Amino acid sequence: MIIETDDFDEAVRFYRDVLGMPEQPAFATEGDDRVSILHAGIATIELATTAHMRNIDALENASSTPGPTLRIALEVEDTDKTLRSANESGAETLAPPVRTPFQTINARVQGPAGYQVTFFQELEALEERTAREGFTTDN
């Protein structure tokens, strides 16, 4: 994923310094050509219908945004601690921590460049989740 931003320094500060994503070497030319590649761990892509997005908004007590959205969701070790760190850096909380029915603790902030960032802390292993009713794949 590439996030285009007009405030490069703020975006780097938030993702690298506040959230602790290690920076990797990256190539740029000169002047305003700047890039930072940050290691975000293992990535997944979550495809969701509008109904699912609205259900998550309701579950997190966050307001819905009109039209299709792209949200960044980051797995963290401690949602409360990460949210405090984000708030201390100036990020606005859109949804305070909530324990979800799918056994995560979620919180959401307004990140740089207009993207919402959800922090989620897993409370059970994938194997445990898979064994519970309601968890399935689209096969």
Coordinates of C-alpha atoms in Angstrom, one line a residue, residues 20 40-41 50 59 66 72 78 91 99 121-122 134-135:
G20 CA 7.0 2.1 15.8
A40 CA 4.2 -3.1 8.9
G41 CA 4.5 -6.8 9.6
T50 CA -20.9 -1.7 2.7
L59 CA -19.8 -1.9 16.8
P66 CA -20.0 8.2 2.8
I72 CA -5.8 0.9 7.5
D78 CA -2.0 -3.4 23.3
A91 CA -4.2 11.9 16.5
R99 CA -14.1 -5.5 22.9
Q121 CA -5.5 -6.5 19.5
E122 CA -6.3 -10.2 19.0
G134 CA -19.9 -17.7 12.5
F135 CA -16.2 -17.8 11.4

